[in-house]
């Protein structure tokens, strides 16, 4: 069921009213939800559904999860936490161990994910090998630049300029 514009507008106003200094206040949020249920305004179920969605999105936006294959030492954990706090001062950081990652660390802040795990690298390799010919064509696009007596073969990703370090030059041996 689609939520009406009026319900979206009302839910947004109520959501904004439940914030204290830009942060969700659990007591105010609960009170607003109770008022919506008790007063039963027009489209109250849609308003409550949208209010819940907005609250969930705001909570998830500031949720940070540090997931590692082995327990992190306190220095590493503090370093990552401080880096996350620089990006989002309101971040609520949670750390836990997940042995299925095989090694490395996965960090999630809101919808941003930094995945430096061995499991992710293995999955990338598996994805490359499953469609190896297509992946090879897309991954390496040779560009041949010819001049009077030499050629330069550049390997670069499609639609990106070739970096100077990724080119190989050779003499053709032909004279004009």
Coordinates of C-alpha atoms in Angstrom, one line a residue:
X1 CA 0.0 0.0 0.0
X2 CA 1.4 3.4 -1.0
X3 CA 1.6 6.1 1.6
X4 CA -0.2 9.3 0.8
X5 CA 1.7 12.6 0.6
X6 CA -0.3 13.9 3.6
X7 CA 0.7 11.0 5.7
X8 CA 4.4 11.4 4.6
X9 CA 4.3 15.1 5.5
X10 CA 2.7 14.5 8.9
X11 CA 5.2 11.7 9.7
X12 CA 8.1 13.9 8.7
X13 CA 6.8 16.7 11.0
X14 CA 6.4 14.3 13.9
X15 CA 9.8 12.7 13.3
X16 CA 11.4 16.2 13.3
X17 CA 9.6 16.9 16.6
X18 CA 11.0 13.8 18.1
X19 CA 14.6 14.8 17.5
X20 CA 16.6 16.6 20.3
X21 CA 19.6 18.5 18.9
X22 CA 19.5 16.5 15.7
X23 CA 19.6 13.1 17.5
X24 CA 16.8 10.7 18.2
X25 CA 15.5 10.8 21.7
X26 CA 14.0 7.4 22.6
X27 CA 11.6 8.9 25.2
X28 CA 10.3 11.5 22.8
X29 CA 10.0 9.0 19.9
X30 CA 8.1 6.6 22.1
X31 CA 5.8 9.4 23.2
X32 CA 5.1 10.5 19.6
X33 CA 4.2 6.9 18.6
X34 CA 1.9 6.6 21.6
X35 CA 0.2 9.9 20.7
X36 CA -0.3 8.8 17.1
X37 CA -1.9 5.5 18.2
X38 CA -4.1 7.2 20.9
X39 CA -5.4 10.1 18.7
X40 CA -5.8 8.0 15.5
X41 CA -5.6 10.8 13.0
X42 CA -6.6 10.3 9.4
X43 CA -4.2 7.7 7.8
X44 CA -2.7 7.0 11.3
X45 CA -1.4 3.6 10.2
X46 CA 0.4 5.1 7.2
X47 CA 1.7 7.9 9.4
X48 CA 3.0 5.4 12.0
X49 CA 4.6 3.2 9.3
X50 CA 6.4 6.2 7.8
X51 CA 7.4 7.5 11.2
X52 CA 8.9 4.1 12.0
X53 CA 10.7 4.0 8.7
X54 CA 12.2 7.4 9.2
X55 CA 13.3 6.5 12.8
X56 CA 14.9 3.2 11.6
X57 CA 16.8 5.0 8.8
X58 CA 18.1 7.6 11.2
X59 CA 19.3 5.0 13.7
X60 CA 21.0 3.0 10.9
X61 CA 22.7 6.1 9.5
X62 CA 24.7 6.4 12.7
X63 CA 25.3 2.7 13.4
X64 CA 28.9 1.6 13.0
X65 CA 29.8 -2.1 13.0
X66 CA 33.4 -3.3 13.2
X67 CA 33.5 -7.0 12.2
X68 CA 36.8 -8.9 12.4
X69 CA 38.0 -12.5 12.0
X70 CA 40.0 -12.3 15.2
X71 CA 39.4 -10.2 18.3
X72 CA 40.9 -6.7 17.8
X73 CA 43.4 -5.3 20.3
X74 CA 42.3 -2.2 22.1
X75 CA 44.7 0.1 20.2
X76 CA 43.3 -1.1 16.8
X77 CA 39.8 -0.8 18.1
X78 CA 40.4 2.7 19.4
X79 CA 42.0 3.8 16.1
X80 CA 39.1 2.6 14.0
X81 CA 36.6 4.1 16.4
X82 CA 38.3 7.5 16.3
X83 CA 38.4 7.3 12.5
X84 CA 34.7 6.6 12.4
X85 CA 34.0 9.4 14.9
X86 CA 35.8 11.8 12.6
X87 CA 33.5 10.8 9.8
X88 CA 30.3 10.8 11.9
X89 CA 30.6 12.2 15.5
X90 CA 27.2 10.6 16.4
X91 CA 28.4 7.1 15.4
X92 CA 27.4 4.3 17.8
X93 CA 30.2 1.8 17.4
X94 CA 29.7 -2.0 17.9
X95 CA 32.6 -4.5 17.6
X96 CA 32.3 -8.2 17.2
X97 CA 34.3 -11.2 15.9
X98 CA 33.2 -13.3 13.0
X99 CA 35.5 -16.3 12.2
X100 CA 33.8 -16.9 8.8
X101 CA 35.6 -13.8 7.4
X102 CA 38.8 -15.9 7.4
X103 CA 40.9 -12.8 8.1
X104 CA 40.8 -9.0 7.9
X105 CA 38.2 -6.5 8.9
X106 CA 34.8 -5.3 7.6
X107 CA 33.6 -1.9 8.8
X108 CA 30.1 -0.5 8.1
X109 CA 29.0 3.0 8.9
X110 CA 25.4 3.6 7.8
X111 CA 25.3 2.4 4.2
X112 CA 29.0 2.7 3.6
X113 CA 31.0 -0.5 3.8
X114 CA 34.8 -1.0 3.8
X115 CA 35.6 -4.6 3.3
X116 CA 39.2 -5.7 3.8
X117 CA 38.4 -9.4 4.5
X118 CA 39.9 -12.4 2.9
X119 CA 36.4 -13.8 2.3
X120 CA 35.6 -10.7 0.2
X121 CA 38.7 -11.1 -1.8
X122 CA 38.0 -14.7 -2.5
X123 CA 34.5 -13.8 -3.6
X124 CA 35.9 -11.2 -6.0
X125 CA 38.3 -13.8 -7.5
X126 CA 35.4 -16.3 -7.8
X127 CA 33.3 -13.7 -9.6
X128 CA 36.2 -12.8 -12.0
X129 CA 36.8 -16.5 -12.8
X130 CA 33.1 -17.3 -13.4
X131 CA 32.9 -14.9 -16.4
X132 CA 36.6 -14.7 -17.1
X133 CA 36.4 -13.7 -20.8
X134 CA 33.9 -11.0 -20.2
X135 CA 35.7 -9.8 -17.1
X136 CA 39.0 -9.8 -19.0
X137 CA 37.6 -7.7 -21.8
X138 CA 36.0 -5.2 -19.4
X139 CA 39.0 -5.1 -17.0
X140 CA 41.8 -4.5 -19.5
X141 CA 41.2 -2.4 -22.5
X142 CA 44.3 -2.0 -24.7
X143 CA 44.7 1.3 -26.4
X144 CA 47.2 1.5 -29.3
X145 CA 48.8 4.8 -29.9
X146 CA 51.0 5.0 -33.0
X147 CA 53.6 7.6 -33.8
X148 CA 56.0 7.7 -36.7
X149 CA 58.4 5.0 -35.6
X150 CA 57.1 3.7 -32.3
X151 CA 53.9 2.5 -30.7
X152 CA 52.7 2.8 -27.2
X153 CA 50.3 0.1 -25.8
X154 CA 48.3 1.3 -22.8
X155 CA 46.3 -0.9 -20.5
X156 CA 43.6 0.9 -18.6
X157 CA 40.1 0.5 -17.4
X158 CA 37.5 1.4 -20.0
X159 CA 36.7 5.1 -20.3
X160 CA 39.6 6.2 -18.1
X161 CA 42.7 7.9 -19.3
X162 CA 45.8 5.7 -19.3
X163 CA 48.2 6.4 -16.5
X164 CA 51.8 6.9 -17.5
X165 CA 52.9 4.0 -15.3
X166 CA 50.6 1.5 -17.1
X167 CA 52.0 2.0 -20.6
X168 CA 54.6 0.0 -22.5
X169 CA 56.5 1.4 -25.4
X170 CA 58.3 -0.5 -28.1
X171 CA 60.0 0.4 -31.4
X172 CA 58.3 -0.9 -34.6
X173 CA 61.4 -1.1 -36.6
X174 CA 59.7 0.5 -39.6
X175 CA 61.1 3.6 -41.1
X176 CA 58.9 6.1 -42.9

